[in-house]
């Protein structure tokens, strides 16, 4: 129940946060000498939307009634006209739900949902309105079952960067960049995924860098983005005033759309020989370069070099894909995350993890901001030697496409090849 009353943002995505203005709790008086055990809590709260310039705030009364093992909660929007109810809130006068005990042993209960409509039939007049109540039932059932079986979340968000700080930055960048680039995207990839995902990652990085920059120190950190792909993350960070560059095997069409100060370089890296003076080494879904990110940061000529890597497909130091096997309760992805964390610790970093709020299941950011005591040069040199002896750079996509087209032409001129 606390999620619904104190943290509406976990239930209603367009809501940024819930402000509790007042909370009172009282034990109801006895009736005919009998203590009914009825406890009522009255909460006055304000729902603050993410899009503050477009969506209105909503003041709301919430009444929670508890009697023995039964609980009922009612939501009452404080509006004078129905038109004042924002789009993200059910279009009703009031609504409520509860778990009502149905036996004396407290082993069974009935889920009850009550709605007072603005007009007869209005609560289910449209497909959108009907889906509100269907989703409500699904969520309540899911949470009831998971609570009963003792489910615990495997990931915790907002450990390094607070939720409010991150969301404020995200909505600022989203309003500034999203529409323009979604509409003007020249790549074959889905702009709604890549634009919003990179805006989310940039928001998190900017919050992180602001957190780690002394207010009296005007020296902003520099960065290098290894395997930068479409380069949009580099564009965002550069546009927000930071100096850095991105490297990828081949240029993308979208690169020509960025401002001239965005530094994107097309080259094939030998990670065991690559040295940078950047303060931050970034690897965002950098494929075969991902395990090299902490090593490159450890070798950086910047004395306080740090790194962040968001791993995707599992590769080892040779550049080859790793044949991982999932264990009970642990996915292949999380085994790979542990592998990179182990490499980071061999390089002398104190490793941190953060589950990012991005539209991807590969959402773990591995972070190295501080070093452990001791000399790790020998272990770093051994990692470089082991990688150098077997590293094979990935064939660029442009070369793969060219080879594929040549094979297609050969098959067209020689049907026997197609039969093989």
mmCIF file of C-alpha atoms in Angstrom:
data_model
loop_
_atom_site.group_PDB
_atom_site.id
_atom_site.type_symbol
_atom_site.label_atom_id
_atom_site.label_comp_id
_atom_site.label_asym_id
_atom_site.label_seq_id
_atom_site.Cartn_x
_atom_site.Cartn_y
_atom_site.Cartn_z
ATOM 1 C CA UNK A 1 0.000 0.000 0.000
ATOM 2 C CA UNK A 2 2.886 2.370 0.680
ATOM 3 C CA UNK A 3 3.744 2.424 -3.025
ATOM 4 C CA UNK A 4 0.284 3.694 -3.878
ATOM 5 C CA UNK A 5 0.143 6.303 -1.123
ATOM 6 C CA UNK A 6 3.712 7.578 -0.687
ATOM 7 C CA UNK A 7 5.382 6.804 -4.044
ATOM 8 C CA UNK A 8 2.824 7.276 -6.810
ATOM 9 C CA UNK A 9 5.654 7.715 -9.333
ATOM 10 C CA UNK A 10 6.320 3.963 -9.148
ATOM 11 C CA UNK A 11 2.729 3.358 -10.295
ATOM 12 C CA UNK A 12 2.041 6.269 -12.638
ATOM 13 C CA UNK A 13 4.985 6.740 -15.073
ATOM 14 C CA UNK A 14 4.188 10.393 -16.042
ATOM 15 C CA UNK A 15 4.499 11.398 -12.352
ATOM 16 C CA UNK A 16 7.977 12.494 -11.275
ATOM 17 C CA UNK A 17 7.437 12.477 -7.510
ATOM 18 C CA UNK A 18 4.873 12.472 -4.741
ATOM 19 C CA UNK A 19 4.866 15.207 -2.092
ATOM 20 C CA UNK A 20 3.010 14.283 1.112
ATOM 21 C CA UNK A 21 1.603 17.534 2.499
ATOM 22 C CA UNK A 22 -0.118 16.063 5.542
ATOM 23 C CA UNK A 23 -0.565 12.658 7.171
ATOM 24 C CA UNK A 24 -2.831 11.934 10.116
ATOM 25 C CA UNK A 25 -3.731 8.584 11.670
ATOM 26 C CA UNK A 26 -6.415 7.887 14.229
ATOM 27 C CA UNK A 27 -7.964 4.938 16.050
ATOM 28 C CA UNK A 28 -11.710 5.012 15.563
ATOM 29 C CA UNK A 29 -13.775 5.010 18.812
ATOM 30 C CA UNK A 30 -15.443 1.855 20.046
ATOM 31 C CA UNK A 31 -19.030 1.036 19.146
ATOM 32 C CA UNK A 32 -21.409 -0.114 21.943
ATOM 33 C CA UNK A 33 -18.420 -0.841 24.149
ATOM 34 C CA UNK A 34 -16.663 -2.998 21.565
ATOM 35 C CA UNK A 35 -13.293 -2.001 20.116
ATOM 36 C CA UNK A 36 -13.651 -2.423 16.358
ATOM 37 C CA UNK A 37 -9.908 -2.129 15.752
ATOM 38 C CA UNK A 38 -10.573 0.291 12.870
ATOM 39 C CA UNK A 39 -7.664 2.584 12.014
ATOM 40 C CA UNK A 40 -8.048 5.390 9.469
ATOM 41 C CA UNK A 41 -5.131 7.252 7.901
ATOM 42 C CA UNK A 42 -5.721 10.457 5.971
ATOM 43 C CA UNK A 43 -3.033 11.609 3.547
ATOM 44 C CA UNK A 44 -3.072 14.850 1.611
ATOM 45 C CA UNK A 45 -0.580 14.687 -1.231
ATOM 46 C CA UNK A 46 0.442 16.403 -4.459
ATOM 47 C CA UNK A 47 1.396 14.555 -7.641
ATOM 48 C CA UNK A 48 4.113 16.421 -9.552
ATOM 49 C CA UNK A 49 4.339 15.466 -13.256
ATOM 50 C CA UNK A 50 7.537 15.028 -15.216
ATOM 51 C CA UNK A 51 6.441 17.455 -17.947
ATOM 52 C CA UNK A 52 5.961 20.486 -15.727
ATOM 53 C CA UNK A 53 5.445 22.851 -18.636
ATOM 54 C CA UNK A 54 2.639 20.758 -20.142
ATOM 55 C CA UNK A 55 0.910 18.731 -17.418
ATOM 56 C CA UNK A 56 -0.713 20.159 -14.309
ATOM 57 C CA UNK A 57 -0.050 19.190 -10.705
ATOM 58 C CA UNK A 58 -2.791 17.299 -8.910
ATOM 59 C CA UNK A 59 -3.735 17.639 -5.249
ATOM 60 C CA UNK A 60 -5.339 14.525 -3.861
ATOM 61 C CA UNK A 61 -6.770 13.092 -0.656
ATOM 62 C CA UNK A 62 -6.001 9.475 0.184
ATOM 63 C CA UNK A 63 -7.869 7.619 2.929
ATOM 64 C CA UNK A 64 -6.538 4.264 4.153
ATOM 65 C CA UNK A 65 -8.818 2.170 6.358
ATOM 66 C CA UNK A 66 -7.558 -0.924 8.178
ATOM 67 C CA UNK A 67 -9.714 -3.351 10.097
ATOM 68 C CA UNK A 68 -8.016 -6.502 11.375
ATOM 69 C CA UNK A 69 -6.553 -8.119 8.238
ATOM 70 C CA UNK A 70 -8.647 -6.105 5.770
ATOM 71 C CA UNK A 71 -7.433 -2.905 4.118
ATOM 72 C CA UNK A 72 -9.226 -0.433 1.874
ATOM 73 C CA UNK A 73 -7.704 2.657 0.245
ATOM 74 C CA UNK A 74 -9.611 5.482 -1.453
ATOM 75 C CA UNK A 75 -8.248 8.198 -3.794
ATOM 76 C CA UNK A 76 -10.102 11.530 -4.089
ATOM 77 C CA UNK A 77 -8.782 14.166 -6.526
ATOM 78 C CA UNK A 78 -9.165 17.713 -5.175
ATOM 79 C CA UNK A 79 -10.539 19.410 -8.296
ATOM 80 C CA UNK A 80 -13.459 21.756 -8.888
ATOM 81 C CA UNK A 81 -14.121 20.618 -12.479
ATOM 82 C CA UNK A 82 -13.585 17.273 -14.173
ATOM 83 C CA UNK A 83 -11.549 19.086 -16.852
ATOM 84 C CA UNK A 84 -8.923 19.798 -14.175
ATOM 85 C CA UNK A 85 -8.082 16.090 -13.884
ATOM 86 C CA UNK A 86 -4.791 15.525 -15.797
ATOM 87 C CA UNK A 87 -4.489 12.873 -18.486
ATOM 88 C CA UNK A 88 -2.314 10.604 -16.320
ATOM 89 C CA UNK A 89 -5.031 10.208 -13.661
ATOM 90 C CA UNK A 90 -8.216 8.101 -13.964
ATOM 91 C CA UNK A 91 -11.114 10.259 -15.184
ATOM 92 C CA UNK A 92 -13.339 9.564 -12.162
ATOM 93 C CA UNK A 93 -14.714 11.400 -9.133
ATOM 94 C CA UNK A 94 -13.072 8.904 -6.751
ATOM 95 C CA UNK A 95 -11.758 5.373 -6.899
ATOM 96 C CA UNK A 96 -10.500 2.853 -4.404
ATOM 97 C CA UNK A 97 -9.506 -0.730 -3.865
ATOM 98 C CA UNK A 98 -8.996 -3.078 -0.977
ATOM 99 C CA UNK A 99 -8.226 -6.553 0.247
ATOM 100 C CA UNK A 100 -11.164 -7.842 2.274
ATOM 101 C CA UNK A 101 -10.635 -10.875 4.494
ATOM 102 C CA UNK A 102 -13.008 -13.703 3.587
ATOM 103 C CA UNK A 103 -12.217 -16.303 6.276
ATOM 104 C CA UNK A 104 -11.380 -16.377 9.981
ATOM 105 C CA UNK A 105 -7.859 -17.775 9.460
ATOM 106 C CA UNK A 106 -6.648 -14.819 7.344
ATOM 107 C CA UNK A 107 -5.615 -17.195 4.578
ATOM 108 C CA UNK A 108 -7.907 -15.816 1.884
ATOM 109 C CA UNK A 109 -9.100 -12.395 0.792
ATOM 110 C CA UNK A 110 -11.090 -10.754 -1.985
ATOM 111 C CA UNK A 111 -9.779 -7.893 -4.102
ATOM 112 C CA UNK A 112 -12.396 -5.140 -4.341
ATOM 113 C CA UNK A 113 -12.249 -2.134 -6.708
ATOM 114 C CA UNK A 114 -14.851 0.630 -6.315
ATOM 115 C CA UNK A 115 -15.262 3.606 -8.657
ATOM 116 C CA UNK A 116 -17.512 6.678 -8.451
ATOM 117 C CA UNK A 117 -17.928 7.851 -12.007
ATOM 118 C CA UNK A 118 -18.161 11.413 -13.262
ATOM 119 C CA UNK A 119 -21.080 10.259 -15.408
ATOM 120 C CA UNK A 120 -22.808 6.910 -15.867
ATOM 121 C CA UNK A 121 -20.562 4.644 -17.920
ATOM 122 C CA UNK A 122 -17.747 7.226 -18.250
ATOM 123 C CA UNK A 123 -15.191 5.109 -16.394
ATOM 124 C CA UNK A 124 -15.326 2.430 -19.095
ATOM 125 C CA UNK A 125 -16.415 4.571 -22.032
ATOM 126 C CA UNK A 126 -13.179 4.207 -24.002
ATOM 127 C CA UNK A 127 -10.571 1.542 -24.543
ATOM 128 C CA UNK A 128 -8.058 3.709 -22.646
ATOM 129 C CA UNK A 129 -10.383 3.977 -19.636
ATOM 130 C CA UNK A 130 -11.033 0.231 -19.595
ATOM 131 C CA UNK A 131 -7.292 -0.505 -19.762
ATOM 132 C CA UNK A 132 -6.770 1.610 -16.606
ATOM 133 C CA UNK A 133 -8.774 -0.825 -14.510
ATOM 134 C CA UNK A 134 -7.371 -3.899 -16.244
ATOM 135 C CA UNK A 135 -3.828 -2.709 -15.507
ATOM 136 C CA UNK A 136 -4.819 -1.948 -11.912
ATOM 137 C CA UNK A 137 -6.055 -5.494 -11.365
ATOM 138 C CA UNK A 138 -2.923 -6.981 -12.975
ATOM 139 C CA UNK A 139 -0.560 -4.913 -10.824
ATOM 140 C CA UNK A 140 -2.401 -5.608 -7.597
ATOM 141 C CA UNK A 141 -2.500 -9.335 -8.315
ATOM 142 C CA UNK A 142 1.177 -9.439 -9.294
ATOM 143 C CA UNK A 143 2.335 -7.581 -6.196
ATOM 144 C CA UNK A 144 0.138 -9.681 -3.929
ATOM 145 C CA UNK A 145 1.619 -12.915 -5.278
ATOM 146 C CA UNK A 146 5.238 -11.699 -5.222
ATOM 147 C CA UNK A 147 4.815 -10.378 -1.663
ATOM 148 C CA UNK A 148 3.389 -13.695 -0.514
ATOM 149 C CA UNK A 149 6.279 -15.678 -1.982
ATOM 150 C CA UNK A 150 8.891 -13.312 -0.544
ATOM 151 C CA UNK A 151 10.139 -11.840 -3.825
ATOM 152 C CA UNK A 152 13.050 -9.423 -3.519
ATOM 153 C CA UNK A 153 14.350 -7.134 -6.249
ATOM 154 C CA UNK A 154 17.661 -8.214 -7.777
ATOM 155 C CA UNK A 155 18.590 -4.682 -8.784
ATOM 156 C CA UNK A 156 18.543 -1.326 -7.058
ATOM 157 C CA UNK A 157 18.369 1.881 -9.058
ATOM 158 C CA UNK A 158 19.549 5.360 -8.039
ATOM 159 C CA UNK A 159 22.352 4.176 -5.744
ATOM 160 C CA UNK A 160 25.045 6.526 -7.076
ATOM 161 C CA UNK A 161 22.858 9.261 -8.570
ATOM 162 C CA UNK A 162 19.600 10.186 -6.839
ATOM 163 C CA UNK A 163 16.311 9.719 -8.657
ATOM 164 C CA UNK A 164 15.219 13.368 -8.520
ATOM 165 C CA UNK A 165 18.592 14.688 -9.683
ATOM 166 C CA UNK A 166 18.678 12.232 -12.584
ATOM 167 C CA UNK A 167 15.089 12.740 -13.747
ATOM 168 C CA UNK A 168 15.448 16.535 -13.667
ATOM 169 C CA UNK A 169 18.515 16.321 -15.911
ATOM 170 C CA UNK A 170 16.876 13.729 -18.178
ATOM 171 C CA UNK A 171 13.791 15.842 -18.812
ATOM 172 C CA UNK A 172 15.969 18.878 -19.446
ATOM 173 C CA UNK A 173 17.992 17.063 -22.130
ATOM 174 C CA UNK A 174 14.938 15.305 -23.545
ATOM 175 C CA UNK A 175 13.161 18.634 -24.100
ATOM 176 C CA UNK A 176 16.317 20.088 -25.632
ATOM 177 C CA UNK A 177 17.344 17.323 -28.047
ATOM 178 C CA UNK A 178 14.829 14.476 -28.431
ATOM 179 C CA UNK A 179 12.264 15.710 -30.951
ATOM 180 C CA UNK A 180 14.809 17.184 -33.346
ATOM 181 C CA UNK A 181 16.918 14.027 -33.559
ATOM 182 C CA UNK A 182 14.067 11.505 -33.586
ATOM 183 C CA UNK A 183 12.585 13.315 -36.578
ATOM 184 C CA UNK A 184 15.924 13.867 -38.332
ATOM 185 C CA UNK A 185 17.565 10.475 -37.712
ATOM 186 C CA UNK A 186 19.411 9.270 -40.829
ATOM 187 C CA UNK A 187 20.503 5.825 -39.606
ATOM 188 C CA UNK A 188 18.629 2.571 -40.277
ATOM 189 C CA UNK A 189 18.342 1.964 -36.528
ATOM 190 C CA UNK A 190 15.287 2.883 -34.454
ATOM 191 C CA UNK A 191 15.706 6.529 -33.359
ATOM 192 C CA UNK A 192 13.244 6.191 -30.479
ATOM 193 C CA UNK A 193 15.504 3.587 -28.882
ATOM 194 C CA UNK A 194 18.921 5.095 -29.528
ATOM 195 C CA UNK A 195 18.055 8.773 -29.032
ATOM 196 C CA UNK A 196 16.246 8.274 -25.731
ATOM 197 C CA UNK A 197 18.738 5.705 -24.466
ATOM 198 C CA UNK A 198 21.727 7.980 -25.127
ATOM 199 C CA UNK A 199 19.899 10.954 -23.584
ATOM 200 C CA UNK A 200 19.371 8.826 -20.467
ATOM 201 C CA UNK A 201 23.038 7.763 -20.341
ATOM 202 C CA UNK A 202 24.227 11.335 -20.957
ATOM 203 C CA UNK A 203 21.946 12.577 -18.165
ATOM 204 C CA UNK A 204 23.409 10.064 -15.740
ATOM 205 C CA UNK A 205 27.000 10.899 -16.757
ATOM 206 C CA UNK A 206 26.434 14.642 -16.452
ATOM 207 C CA UNK A 207 24.977 14.186 -12.956
ATOM 208 C CA UNK A 208 27.943 11.993 -12.057
ATOM 209 C CA UNK A 209 30.488 14.524 -13.325
ATOM 210 C CA UNK A 210 28.741 17.405 -11.576
ATOM 211 C CA UNK A 211 28.786 15.336 -8.393
ATOM 212 C CA UNK A 212 32.525 14.711 -8.704
ATOM 213 C CA UNK A 213 33.522 18.269 -9.665
ATOM 214 C CA UNK A 214 34.536 20.680 -6.950
ATOM 215 C CA UNK A 215 32.426 23.853 -7.046
ATOM 216 C CA UNK A 216 35.640 25.914 -6.909
ATOM 217 C CA UNK A 217 37.304 23.872 -9.654
ATOM 218 C CA UNK A 218 36.436 25.070 -13.143
ATOM 219 C CA UNK A 219 38.311 22.207 -14.837
ATOM 220 C CA UNK A 220 35.667 19.951 -16.327
ATOM 221 C CA UNK A 221 36.632 16.322 -16.969
ATOM 222 C CA UNK A 222 37.564 15.216 -20.479
ATOM 223 C CA UNK A 223 36.374 11.944 -21.995
ATOM 224 C CA UNK A 224 36.871 9.367 -24.744
ATOM 225 C CA UNK A 225 34.007 7.134 -25.911
ATOM 226 C CA UNK A 226 35.361 3.830 -27.265
ATOM 227 C CA UNK A 227 33.181 2.142 -29.881
ATOM 228 C CA UNK A 228 30.991 5.252 -30.069
ATOM 229 C CA UNK A 229 28.795 3.924 -32.920
ATOM 230 C CA UNK A 230 26.387 6.627 -34.082
ATOM 231 C CA UNK A 231 28.260 9.152 -31.934
ATOM 232 C CA UNK A 232 25.104 10.624 -30.418
ATOM 233 C CA UNK A 233 26.396 10.278 -26.860
ATOM 234 C CA UNK A 234 29.552 12.195 -27.830
ATOM 235 C CA UNK A 235 27.365 14.851 -29.465
ATOM 236 C CA UNK A 236 25.270 15.257 -26.298
ATOM 237 C CA UNK A 237 28.241 15.501 -23.941
ATOM 238 C CA UNK A 238 30.019 17.961 -26.254
ATOM 239 C CA UNK A 239 26.869 20.070 -26.638
ATOM 240 C CA UNK A 240 26.623 20.270 -22.843
ATOM 241 C CA UNK A 241 30.081 21.830 -22.664
ATOM 242 C CA UNK A 242 32.424 18.883 -22.094
ATOM 243 C CA UNK A 243 35.538 18.169 -24.161
ATOM 244 C CA UNK A 244 36.148 14.719 -25.581
ATOM 245 C CA UNK A 245 36.016 12.501 -28.616
ATOM 246 C CA UNK A 246 34.605 9.227 -29.859
ATOM 247 C CA UNK A 247 36.242 6.392 -31.781
ATOM 248 C CA UNK A 248 34.622 3.718 -33.928
ATOM 249 C CA UNK A 249 35.787 1.401 -36.697
ATOM 250 C CA UNK A 250 33.795 3.189 -39.372
ATOM 251 C CA UNK A 251 32.000 6.494 -39.772
ATOM 252 C CA UNK A 252 28.194 6.679 -39.741
ATOM 253 C CA UNK A 253 25.955 8.791 -41.969
ATOM 254 C CA UNK A 254 24.623 10.622 -38.919
ATOM 255 C CA UNK A 255 28.115 11.946 -38.118
ATOM 256 C CA UNK A 256 27.799 14.551 -40.872
ATOM 257 C CA UNK A 257 24.698 15.976 -39.161
ATOM 258 C CA UNK A 258 26.524 16.941 -35.964
ATOM 259 C CA UNK A 259 28.161 20.277 -35.275
ATOM 260 C CA UNK A 260 31.767 20.639 -36.402
ATOM 261 C CA UNK A 261 33.101 20.715 -32.828
ATOM 262 C CA UNK A 262 31.904 17.134 -32.249
ATOM 263 C CA UNK A 263 35.102 15.065 -32.524
ATOM 264 C CA UNK A 264 34.403 11.614 -34.015
ATOM 265 C CA UNK A 265 37.235 9.469 -35.378
ATOM 266 C CA UNK A 266 36.977 6.438 -37.658
ATOM 267 C CA UNK A 267 39.808 4.029 -36.843
ATOM 268 C CA UNK A 268 40.431 0.461 -35.754
ATOM 269 C CA UNK A 269 41.890 0.288 -32.266
ATOM 270 C CA UNK A 270 44.502 -2.069 -30.918
ATOM 271 C CA UNK A 271 43.371 -1.732 -27.305
ATOM 272 C CA UNK A 272 46.568 -3.186 -25.852
ATOM 273 C CA UNK A 273 48.537 -0.319 -27.474
ATOM 274 C CA UNK A 274 45.974 2.458 -27.060
ATOM 275 C CA UNK A 275 46.837 5.221 -24.595
ATOM 276 C CA UNK A 276 44.696 8.249 -23.814
ATOM 277 C CA UNK A 277 45.001 11.310 -21.639
ATOM 278 C CA UNK A 278 41.232 11.541 -21.062
ATOM 279 C CA UNK A 279 39.927 11.784 -17.512
ATOM 280 C CA UNK A 280 37.049 9.393 -18.267
ATOM 281 C CA UNK A 281 37.073 6.329 -20.517
ATOM 282 C CA UNK A 282 33.560 5.372 -21.641
ATOM 283 C CA UNK A 283 32.458 2.075 -23.147
ATOM 284 C CA UNK A 284 28.740 2.098 -23.986
ATOM 285 C CA UNK A 285 27.865 -1.294 -25.522
ATOM 286 C CA UNK A 286 31.386 -1.307 -26.950
ATOM 287 C CA UNK A 287 31.401 -5.053 -27.781
ATOM 288 C CA UNK A 288 34.998 -6.380 -27.961
ATOM 289 C CA UNK A 289 36.395 -3.145 -26.450
ATOM 290 C CA UNK A 290 34.260 -3.398 -23.299
ATOM 291 C CA UNK A 291 36.644 -5.584 -21.219
ATOM 292 C CA UNK A 292 39.524 -3.289 -22.217
ATOM 293 C CA UNK A 293 37.917 -0.131 -20.824
ATOM 294 C CA UNK A 294 39.210 -0.492 -17.208
ATOM 295 C CA UNK A 295 42.656 -1.490 -18.533
ATOM 296 C CA UNK A 296 42.852 1.553 -20.821
ATOM 297 C CA UNK A 297 41.712 3.789 -17.937
ATOM 298 C CA UNK A 298 44.410 2.289 -15.708
ATOM 299 C CA UNK A 299 47.057 3.064 -18.373
ATOM 300 C CA UNK A 300 45.789 6.601 -19.010
ATOM 301 C CA UNK A 301 48.321 9.420 -18.719
ATOM 302 C CA UNK A 302 45.718 11.295 -16.675
ATOM 303 C CA UNK A 303 46.689 10.632 -13.036
ATOM 304 C CA UNK A 304 43.075 10.455 -11.883
ATOM 305 C CA UNK A 305 41.568 8.623 -14.857
ATOM 306 C CA UNK A 306 38.224 6.935 -14.252
ATOM 307 C CA UNK A 307 35.972 4.741 -16.351
ATOM 308 C CA UNK A 308 32.401 3.670 -16.925
ATOM 309 C CA UNK A 309 31.446 0.685 -19.042
ATOM 310 C CA UNK A 310 27.949 -0.526 -19.931
ATOM 311 C CA UNK A 311 28.584 -4.043 -21.264
ATOM 312 C CA UNK A 312 26.413 -5.749 -23.835
ATOM 313 C CA UNK A 313 27.502 -8.825 -25.823
ATOM 314 C CA UNK A 314 30.146 -10.864 -23.933
ATOM 315 C CA UNK A 315 33.682 -10.647 -25.363
ATOM 316 C CA UNK A 316 36.976 -11.543 -23.726
ATOM 317 C CA UNK A 317 40.313 -9.756 -24.121
ATOM 318 C CA UNK A 318 40.987 -11.555 -27.404
ATOM 319 C CA UNK A 319 37.974 -9.880 -28.956
ATOM 320 C CA UNK A 320 36.184 -13.208 -29.334
ATOM 321 C CA UNK A 321 32.711 -13.890 -27.979
ATOM 322 C CA UNK A 322 32.672 -15.696 -24.652
ATOM 323 C CA UNK A 323 30.686 -18.973 -24.459
ATOM 324 C CA UNK A 324 29.020 -18.329 -21.101
ATOM 325 C CA UNK A 325 26.629 -20.654 -19.314
ATOM 326 C CA UNK A 326 23.931 -19.291 -17.039
ATOM 327 C CA UNK A 327 23.908 -20.528 -13.470
ATOM 328 C CA UNK A 328 20.897 -20.986 -11.225
ATOM 329 C CA UNK A 329 19.656 -17.521 -10.336
ATOM 330 C CA UNK A 330 22.310 -15.784 -12.458
ATOM 331 C CA UNK A 331 22.033 -14.843 -16.130
ATOM 332 C CA UNK A 332 24.822 -14.902 -18.712
ATOM 333 C CA UNK A 333 24.776 -11.115 -18.709
ATOM 334 C CA UNK A 334 25.438 -10.862 -14.985
ATOM 335 C CA UNK A 335 28.230 -13.436 -15.249
ATOM 336 C CA UNK A 336 29.808 -11.178 -17.889
ATOM 337 C CA UNK A 337 29.349 -8.134 -15.658
ATOM 338 C CA UNK A 338 31.242 -9.969 -12.914
ATOM 339 C CA UNK A 339 34.006 -10.811 -15.403
ATOM 340 C CA UNK A 340 34.542 -7.127 -16.209
ATOM 341 C CA UNK A 341 34.381 -6.225 -12.515
ATOM 342 C CA UNK A 342 37.154 -8.768 -11.864
ATOM 343 C CA UNK A 343 39.296 -7.173 -14.603
ATOM 344 C CA UNK A 344 38.655 -3.772 -13.048
ATOM 345 C CA UNK A 345 39.818 -4.946 -9.646
ATOM 346 C CA UNK A 346 42.964 -6.476 -11.163
ATOM 347 C CA UNK A 347 43.717 -2.994 -12.510
ATOM 348 C CA UNK A 348 43.423 -1.532 -9.013
ATOM 349 C CA UNK A 349 39.973 0.060 -9.180
ATOM 350 C CA UNK A 350 37.334 0.043 -6.473
ATOM 351 C CA UNK A 351 34.401 -1.094 -8.582
ATOM 352 C CA UNK A 352 30.851 0.234 -8.282
ATOM 353 C CA UNK A 353 27.672 -0.775 -10.093
ATOM 354 C CA UNK A 354 24.535 1.132 -11.018
ATOM 355 C CA UNK A 355 21.389 -0.140 -12.757
ATOM 356 C CA UNK A 356 20.577 2.604 -15.241
ATOM 357 C CA UNK A 357 17.104 3.771 -16.174
ATOM 358 C CA UNK A 358 17.491 3.092 -19.893
ATOM 359 C CA UNK A 359 15.268 1.201 -22.395
ATOM 360 C CA UNK A 360 17.568 -1.827 -22.470
ATOM 361 C CA UNK A 361 17.905 -5.061 -20.524
ATOM 362 C CA UNK A 362 21.701 -4.587 -20.675
ATOM 363 C CA UNK A 363 21.564 -1.687 -18.235
ATOM 364 C CA UNK A 364 24.376 -2.222 -15.713
ATOM 365 C CA UNK A 365 26.973 0.544 -15.526
ATOM 366 C CA UNK A 366 30.306 -0.595 -14.072
ATOM 367 C CA UNK A 367 32.133 2.344 -12.580
ATOM 368 C CA UNK A 368 35.744 2.856 -11.500
ATOM 369 C CA UNK A 369 36.294 6.173 -9.698
ATOM 370 C CA UNK A 370 38.777 5.292 -6.958
ATOM 371 C CA UNK A 371 41.919 3.143 -6.766
ATOM 372 C CA UNK A 372 43.024 0.587 -4.217
ATOM 373 C CA UNK A 373 46.390 0.821 -2.521
ATOM 374 C CA UNK A 374 49.335 -0.993 -4.060
ATOM 375 C CA UNK A 375 51.205 -1.261 -7.328
ATOM 376 C CA UNK A 376 49.142 -2.936 -10.057
ATOM 377 C CA UNK A 377 51.456 -2.304 -12.999
ATOM 378 C CA UNK A 378 52.488 -5.946 -13.276
ATOM 379 C CA UNK A 379 48.921 -7.248 -13.398
ATOM 380 C CA UNK A 380 47.984 -4.569 -15.974
ATOM 381 C CA UNK A 381 50.997 -5.536 -18.119
ATOM 382 C CA UNK A 382 50.027 -9.230 -17.963
ATOM 383 C CA UNK A 383 46.458 -8.432 -19.043
ATOM 384 C CA UNK A 384 47.790 -6.444 -22.005
ATOM 385 C CA UNK A 385 50.179 -9.257 -22.968
ATOM 386 C CA UNK A 386 47.452 -11.885 -22.817
ATOM 387 C CA UNK A 387 45.179 -9.763 -24.950
ATOM 388 C CA UNK A 388 47.843 -8.780 -27.466
ATOM 389 C CA UNK A 389 48.808 -12.385 -28.143
ATOM 390 C CA UNK A 390 45.353 -13.309 -29.413
ATOM 391 C CA UNK A 391 43.398 -10.127 -30.109
ATOM 392 C CA UNK A 392 41.561 -10.024 -33.420
ATOM 393 C CA UNK A 393 39.776 -6.814 -34.318
ATOM 394 C CA UNK A 394 36.178 -7.130 -35.423
ATOM 395 C CA UNK A 395 35.540 -6.789 -39.135
ATOM 396 C CA UNK A 396 33.855 -3.404 -39.733
ATOM 397 C CA UNK A 397 30.200 -3.528 -40.724
ATOM 398 C CA UNK A 398 30.971 -1.664 -43.944
ATOM 399 C CA UNK A 399 33.428 -4.422 -44.970
ATOM 400 C CA UNK A 400 30.918 -7.132 -44.004
ATOM 401 C CA UNK A 401 28.243 -5.498 -46.137
ATOM 402 C CA UNK A 402 30.642 -5.195 -49.080
ATOM 403 C CA UNK A 403 31.619 -8.865 -48.840
ATOM 404 C CA UNK A 404 27.965 -9.864 -48.578
ATOM 405 C CA UNK A 405 27.079 -7.883 -51.692
ATOM 406 C CA UNK A 406 29.971 -9.444 -53.634
ATOM 407 C CA UNK A 407 28.837 -12.951 -52.650
ATOM 408 C CA UNK A 408 25.276 -12.101 -53.699
ATOM 409 C CA UNK A 409 26.534 -10.989 -57.126
ATOM 410 C CA UNK A 410 28.556 -14.184 -57.508
ATOM 411 C CA UNK A 411 25.501 -16.314 -56.695
ATOM 412 C CA UNK A 412 23.411 -14.333 -59.186
ATOM 413 C CA UNK A 413 25.914 -15.031 -61.981
ATOM 414 C CA UNK A 414 26.538 -18.641 -60.949
ATOM 415 C CA UNK A 415 23.334 -20.414 -59.783
ATOM 416 C CA UNK A 416 25.400 -23.475 -58.844
ATOM 417 C CA UNK A 417 26.805 -21.543 -55.885
ATOM 418 C CA UNK A 418 23.276 -20.956 -54.575
ATOM 419 C CA UNK A 419 22.540 -24.686 -54.804
ATOM 420 C CA UNK A 420 25.572 -25.414 -52.651
#
